JSON list of C-alpha atoms in Angstrom, two decimals:
[
{"chain": "N", "resi": 16, "resn": "UNK", "atom": "CA", "xyz": [-36.57, -10.55, -21.74]},
{"chain": "N", "resi": 17, "resn": "UNK", "atom": "CA", "xyz": [-34.65, -8.25, -19.43]},
{"chain": "N", "resi": 18, "resn": "UNK", "atom": "CA", "xyz": [-32.36, -5.48, -20.57]},
{"chain": "N", "resi": 19, "resn": "UNK", "atom": "CA", "xyz": [-29.99, -3.60, -18.30]},
{"chain": "N", "resi": 20, "resn": "UNK", "atom": "CA", "xyz": [-28.11, -0.42, -19.16]},
{"chain": "N", "resi": 21, "resn": "UNK", "atom": "CA", "xyz": [-25.57, 1.04, -16.72]},
{"chain": "N", "resi": 22, "resn": "UNK", "atom": "CA", "xyz": [-24.41, 4.62, -16.60]},
{"chain": "N", "resi": 23, "resn": "UNK", "atom": "CA", "xyz": [-22.63, 6.98, -14.28]},
{"chain": "N", "resi": 24, "resn": "UNK", "atom": "CA", "xyz": [-19.11, 5.62, -14.33]},
{"chain": "N", "resi": 25, "resn": "UNK", "atom": "CA", "xyz": [-16.34, 8.19, -14.26]},
{"chain": "N", "resi": 26, "resn": "UNK", "atom": "CA", "xyz": [-12.89, 9.08, -13.01]},
{"chain": "N", "resi": 27, "resn": "UNK", "atom": "CA", "xyz": [-12.77, 10.56, -9.51]},
{"chain": "N", "resi": 28, "resn": "UNK", "atom": "CA", "xyz": [-10.26, 11.38, -6.84]},
{"chain": "N", "resi": 29, "resn": "UNK", "atom": "CA", "xyz": [-9.84, 9.24, -3.76]},
{"chain": "N", "resi": 30, "resn": "UNK", "atom": "CA", "xyz": [-12.50, 10.16, -1.23]},
{"chain": "N", "resi": 31, "resn": "UNK", "atom": "CA", "xyz": [-14.95, 11.23, -3.90]},
{"chain": "N", "resi": 32, "resn": "UNK", "atom": "CA", "xyz": [-18.43, 9.95, -4.64]},
{"chain": "N", "resi": 33, "resn": "UNK", "atom": "CA", "xyz": [-20.28, 8.54, -7.61]},
{"chain": "N", "resi": 34, "resn": "UNK", "atom": "CA", "xyz": [-23.74, 7.20, -8.25]},
{"chain": "N", "resi": 35, "resn": "UNK", "atom": "CA", "xyz": [-24.14, 4.43, -10.78]},
{"chain": "N", "resi": 36, "resn": "UNK", "atom": "CA", "xyz": [-27.49, 3.85, -12.44]},
{"chain": "N", "resi": 37, "resn": "UNK", "atom": "CA", "xyz": [-28.88, 0.77, -14.11]},
{"chain": "N", "resi": 38, "resn": "UNK", "atom": "CA", "xyz": [-31.98, 1.23, -16.24]},
{"chain": "N", "resi": 39, "resn": "UNK", "atom": "CA", "xyz": [-34.08, -1.92, -16.18]},
{"chain": "N", "resi": 40, "resn": "UNK", "atom": "CA", "xyz": [-36.37, -2.98, -19.02]},
{"chain": "N", "resi": 41, "resn": "UNK", "atom": "CA", "xyz": [-38.49, -5.96, -18.08]},
{"chain": "N", "resi": 42, "resn": "UNK", "atom": "CA", "xyz": [-42.04, -7.24, -17.97]},
{"chain": "N", "resi": 43, "resn": "UNK", "atom": "CA", "xyz": [-43.97, -5.12, -15.49]},
{"chain": "N", "resi": 44, "resn": "UNK", "atom": "CA", "xyz": [-44.78, -8.20, -13.42]},
{"chain": "N", "resi": 45, "resn": "UNK", "atom": "CA", "xyz": [-41.19, -9.41, -13.27]},
{"chain": "N", "resi": 46, "resn": "UNK", "atom": "CA", "xyz": [-39.94, -9.85, -9.75]},
{"chain": "N", "resi": 47, "resn": "UNK", "atom": "CA", "xyz": [-36.24, -9.40, -10.19]},
{"chain": "N", "resi": 48, "resn": "UNK", "atom": "CA", "xyz": [-33.50, -9.81, -7.66]},
{"chain": "N", "resi": 49, "resn": "UNK", "atom": "CA", "xyz": [-30.60, -7.58, -8.51]},
{"chain": "N", "resi": 50, "resn": "UNK", "atom": "CA", "xyz": [-26.96, -7.04, -7.83]},
{"chain": "N", "resi": 51, "resn": "UNK", "atom": "CA", "xyz": [-23.94, -4.92, -8.60]},
{"chain": "N", "resi": 52, "resn": "UNK", "atom": "CA", "xyz": [-20.69, -6.66, -9.49]},
{"chain": "N", "resi": 53, "resn": "UNK", "atom": "CA", "xyz": [-17.28, -5.36, -10.43]},
{"chain": "N", "resi": 54, "resn": "UNK", "atom": "CA", "xyz": [-14.20, -6.62, -12.18]},
{"chain": "N", "resi": 55, "resn": "UNK", "atom": "CA", "xyz": [-10.80, -5.02, -11.93]},
{"chain": "N", "resi": 56, "resn": "UNK", "atom": "CA", "xyz": [-8.04, -5.74, -14.46]},
{"chain": "N", "resi": 57, "resn": "UNK", "atom": "CA", "xyz": [-6.46, -9.12, -13.80]},
{"chain": "N", "resi": 58, "resn": "UNK", "atom": "CA", "xyz": [-8.96, -9.97, -11.09]},
{"chain": "N", "resi": 59, "resn": "UNK", "atom": "CA", "xyz": [-12.02, -12.12, -10.89]},
{"chain": "N", "resi": 60, "resn": "UNK", "atom": "CA", "xyz": [-15.47, -10.60, -10.90]},
{"chain": "N", "resi": 61, "resn": "UNK", "atom": "CA", "xyz": [-16.79, -9.98, -7.40]},
{"chain": "N", "resi": 62, "resn": "UNK", "atom": "CA", "xyz": [-20.16, -9.17, -5.96]},
{"chain": "N", "resi": 63, "resn": "UNK", "atom": "CA", "xyz": [-20.46, -5.70, -4.47]},
{"chain": "N", "resi": 64, "resn": "UNK", "atom": "CA", "xyz": [-24.06, -5.33, -3.36]},
{"chain": "N", "resi": 65, "resn": "UNK", "atom": "CA", "xyz": [-27.38, -7.07, -3.81]},
{"chain": "N", "resi": 66, "resn": "UNK", "atom": "CA", "xyz": [-31.06, -6.30, -3.41]},
{"chain": "N", "resi": 67, "resn": "UNK", "atom": "CA", "xyz": [-33.89, -8.79, -3.16]},
{"chain": "N", "resi": 68, "resn": "UNK", "atom": "CA", "xyz": [-37.56, -8.24, -3.93]},
{"chain": "N", "resi": 69, "resn": "UNK", "atom": "CA", "xyz": [-38.33, -7.45, -0.28]},
{"chain": "N", "resi": 70, "resn": "UNK", "atom": "CA", "xyz": [-35.76, -4.68, -0.20]},
{"chain": "N", "resi": 71, "resn": "UNK", "atom": "CA", "xyz": [-33.16, -6.63, 1.75]},
{"chain": "N", "resi": 72, "resn": "UNK", "atom": "CA", "xyz": [-29.60, -5.63, 0.96]},
{"chain": "N", "resi": 73, "resn": "UNK", "atom": "CA", "xyz": [-26.19, -7.22, 1.37]},
{"chain": "N", "resi": 74, "resn": "UNK", "atom": "CA", "xyz": [-22.75, -5.79, 0.80]},
{"chain": "N", "resi": 75, "resn": "UNK", "atom": "CA", "xyz": [-19.28, -7.07, 0.26]},
{"chain": "N", "resi": 76, "resn": "UNK", "atom": "CA", "xyz": [-17.20, -6.38, 3.35]},
{"chain": "N", "resi": 77, "resn": "UNK", "atom": "CA", "xyz": [-14.86, -3.84, 1.75]},
{"chain": "N", "resi": 78, "resn": "UNK", "atom": "CA", "xyz": [-17.73, -1.55, 0.71]},
{"chain": "N", "resi": 79, "resn": "UNK", "atom": "CA", "xyz": [-19.92, -1.75, 3.81]},
{"chain": "N", "resi": 80, "resn": "UNK", "atom": "CA", "xyz": [-20.66, 1.70, 5.13]},
{"chain": "N", "resi": 81, "resn": "UNK", "atom": "CA", "xyz": [-19.50, 3.33, 1.89]},
{"chain": "N", "resi": 82, "resn": "UNK", "atom": "CA", "xyz": [-21.81, 1.94, -0.81]},
{"chain": "N", "resi": 83, "resn": "UNK", "atom": "CA", "xyz": [-25.61, 1.85, -0.88]},
{"chain": "N", "resi": 84, "resn": "UNK", "atom": "CA", "xyz": [-27.75, -0.14, -3.29]},
{"chain": "N", "resi": 85, "resn": "UNK", "atom": "CA", "xyz": [-31.30, 1.01, -3.95]},
{"chain": "N", "resi": 86, "resn": "UNK", "atom": "CA", "xyz": [-34.03, 0.79, -6.54]},
{"chain": "N", "resi": 87, "resn": "UNK", "atom": "CA", "xyz": [-36.58, 3.30, -7.71]},
{"chain": "N", "resi": 88, "resn": "UNK", "atom": "CA", "xyz": [-39.45, 1.14, -8.91]},
{"chain": "N", "resi": 89, "resn": "UNK", "atom": "CA", "xyz": [-41.29, 4.08, -10.46]},
{"chain": "N", "resi": 90, "resn": "UNK", "atom": "CA", "xyz": [-38.26, 4.74, -12.66]},
{"chain": "N", "resi": 91, "resn": "UNK", "atom": "CA", "xyz": [-37.28, 1.07, -13.05]},
{"chain": "N", "resi": 92, "resn": "UNK", "atom": "CA", "xyz": [-33.75, 2.03, -12.13]},
{"chain": "N", "resi": 93, "resn": "UNK", "atom": "CA", "xyz": [-31.22, 0.40, -9.82]},
{"chain": "N", "resi": 94, "resn": "UNK", "atom": "CA", "xyz": [-28.62, 2.61, -8.16]},
{"chain": "N", "resi": 95, "resn": "UNK", "atom": "CA", "xyz": [-25.30, 2.19, -6.47]},
{"chain": "N", "resi": 96, "resn": "UNK", "atom": "CA", "xyz": [-24.31, 5.19, -4.39]},
{"chain": "N", "resi": 97, "resn": "UNK", "atom": "CA", "xyz": [-20.57, 5.05, -3.75]},
{"chain": "N", "resi": 98, "resn": "UNK", "atom": "CA", "xyz": [-18.96, 7.33, -1.16]},
{"chain": "N", "resi": 99, "resn": "UNK", "atom": "CA", "xyz": [-15.42, 7.66, 0.12]},
{"chain": "N", "resi": 100, "resn": "UNK", "atom": "CA", "xyz": [-14.08, 5.94, -2.96]},
{"chain": "N", "resi": 101, "resn": "UNK", "atom": "CA", "xyz": [-10.69, 4.29, -2.82]},
{"chain": "N", "resi": 102, "resn": "UNK", "atom": "CA", "xyz": [-8.24, 3.36, -5.59]},
{"chain": "N", "resi": 103, "resn": "UNK", "atom": "CA", "xyz": [-9.04, -0.30, -4.97]},
{"chain": "N", "resi": 104, "resn": "UNK", "atom": "CA", "xyz": [-12.62, 0.42, -6.05]},
{"chain": "N", "resi": 105, "resn": "UNK", "atom": "CA", "xyz": [-11.36, 0.94, -9.59]},
{"chain": "N", "resi": 106, "resn": "UNK", "atom": "CA", "xyz": [-13.12, -1.55, -11.84]},
{"chain": "N", "resi": 107, "resn": "UNK", "atom": "CA", "xyz": [-15.79, -2.04, -14.45]},
{"chain": "N", "resi": 108, "resn": "UNK", "atom": "CA", "xyz": [-19.09, -2.17, -12.62]},
{"chain": "N", "resi": 109, "resn": "UNK", "atom": "CA", "xyz": [-21.97, -4.31, -13.85]},
{"chain": "N", "resi": 110, "resn": "UNK", "atom": "CA", "xyz": [-25.55, -4.59, -12.77]},
{"chain": "N", "resi": 111, "resn": "UNK", "atom": "CA", "xyz": [-27.21, -7.97, -12.97]},
{"chain": "N", "resi": 112, "resn": "UNK", "atom": "CA", "xyz": [-30.70, -9.34, -12.54]},
{"chain": "N", "resi": 113, "resn": "UNK", "atom": "CA", "xyz": [-32.55, -12.60, -12.40]},
{"chain": "N", "resi": 114, "resn": "UNK", "atom": "CA", "xyz": [-35.78, -14.11, -11.17]},
{"chain": "N", "resi": 115, "resn": "UNK", "atom": "CA", "xyz": [-34.57, -17.58, -10.23]},
{"chain": "N", "resi": 116, "resn": "UNK", "atom": "CA", "xyz": [-31.82, -16.27, -7.96]},
{"chain": "N", "resi": 117, "resn": "UNK", "atom": "CA", "xyz": [-34.53, -14.98, -5.64]},
{"chain": "N", "resi": 118, "resn": "UNK", "atom": "CA", "xyz": [-35.14, -18.60, -4.62]},
{"chain": "N", "resi": 119, "resn": "UNK", "atom": "CA", "xyz": [-31.61, -18.81, -3.23]},
{"chain": "N", "resi": 120, "resn": "UNK", "atom": "CA", "xyz": [-30.71, -17.36, 0.16]},
{"chain": "N", "resi": 121, "resn": "UNK", "atom": "CA", "xyz": [-29.25, -13.96, -0.56]},
{"chain": "N", "resi": 122, "resn": "UNK", "atom": "CA", "xyz": [-25.95, -14.56, 1.15]},
{"chain": "N", "resi": 123, "resn": "UNK", "atom": "CA", "xyz": [-25.21, -17.33, -1.34]},
{"chain": "N", "resi": 124, "resn": "UNK", "atom": "CA", "xyz": [-25.80, -15.29, -4.52]},
{"chain": "N", "resi": 125, "resn": "UNK", "atom": "CA", "xyz": [-22.91, -15.34, -6.95]},
{"chain": "N", "resi": 126, "resn": "UNK", "atom": "CA", "xyz": [-22.50, -13.95, -10.42]},
{"chain": "N", "resi": 127, "resn": "UNK", "atom": "CA", "xyz": [-23.25, -17.26, -12.08]},
{"chain": "N", "resi": 128, "resn": "UNK", "atom": "CA", "xyz": [-26.76, -17.13, -10.61]},
{"chain": "N", "resi": 129, "resn": "UNK", "atom": "CA", "xyz": [-27.65, -14.07, -12.65]},
{"chain": "N", "resi": 130, "resn": "UNK", "atom": "CA", "xyz": [-28.80, -14.47, -16.22]},
{"chain": "N", "resi": 131, "resn": "UNK", "atom": "CA", "xyz": [-29.09, -10.85, -17.24]},
{"chain": "N", "resi": 132, "resn": "UNK", "atom": "CA", "xyz": [-26.19, -8.38, -17.32]},
{"chain": "N", "resi": 133, "resn": "UNK", "atom": "CA", "xyz": [-25.56, -4.86, -18.40]},
{"chain": "N", "resi": 134, "resn": "UNK", "atom": "CA", "xyz": [-22.64, -3.79, -20.53]},
{"chain": "N", "resi": 135, "resn": "UNK", "atom": "CA", "xyz": [-20.66, -2.33, -17.65]},
{"chain": "N", "resi": 136, "resn": "UNK", "atom": "CA", "xyz": [-19.48, 1.13, -16.70]},
{"chain": "N", "resi": 137, "resn": "UNK", "atom": "CA", "xyz": [-15.92, 2.10, -15.80]},
{"chain": "N", "resi": 138, "resn": "UNK", "atom": "CA", "xyz": [-15.10, 3.59, -12.43]},
{"chain": "N", "resi": 139, "resn": "UNK", "atom": "CA", "xyz": [-11.56, 4.86, -11.91]},
{"chain": "N", "resi": 140, "resn": "UNK", "atom": "CA", "xyz": [-10.39, 6.21, -8.58]},
{"chain": "N", "resi": 141, "resn": "UNK", "atom": "CA", "xyz": [-7.05, 7.98, -8.44]},
{"chain": "N", "resi": 142, "resn": "UNK", "atom": "CA", "xyz": [-5.00, 8.71, -5.36]}
]
């Protein structure tokens, strides 16, 4: 069983920064591949960033150079550092995890591949 709890969402001004955290509770031997997704009102969920078990990362084009995904294994916590935030980044952000998705080439990961999700945290960016 895997449990994910996000935190760190807030309201910020355009150009500001936020760091989202996702506390991961899982078997110590679990090898989880992880991702951050977001869903804005009236829009479909989209992948933002992903991290495989070898530390490889991928980013959605609109956040490249602004967002950084990382994981502190000692703290069992996944992070999403978000800089230079824009109003279009406004959404509920979710972290997700799964073991089986690691078998799929990272560039093909989609939300449906992840079986474990957090409850989401709201990020609002105002201009």
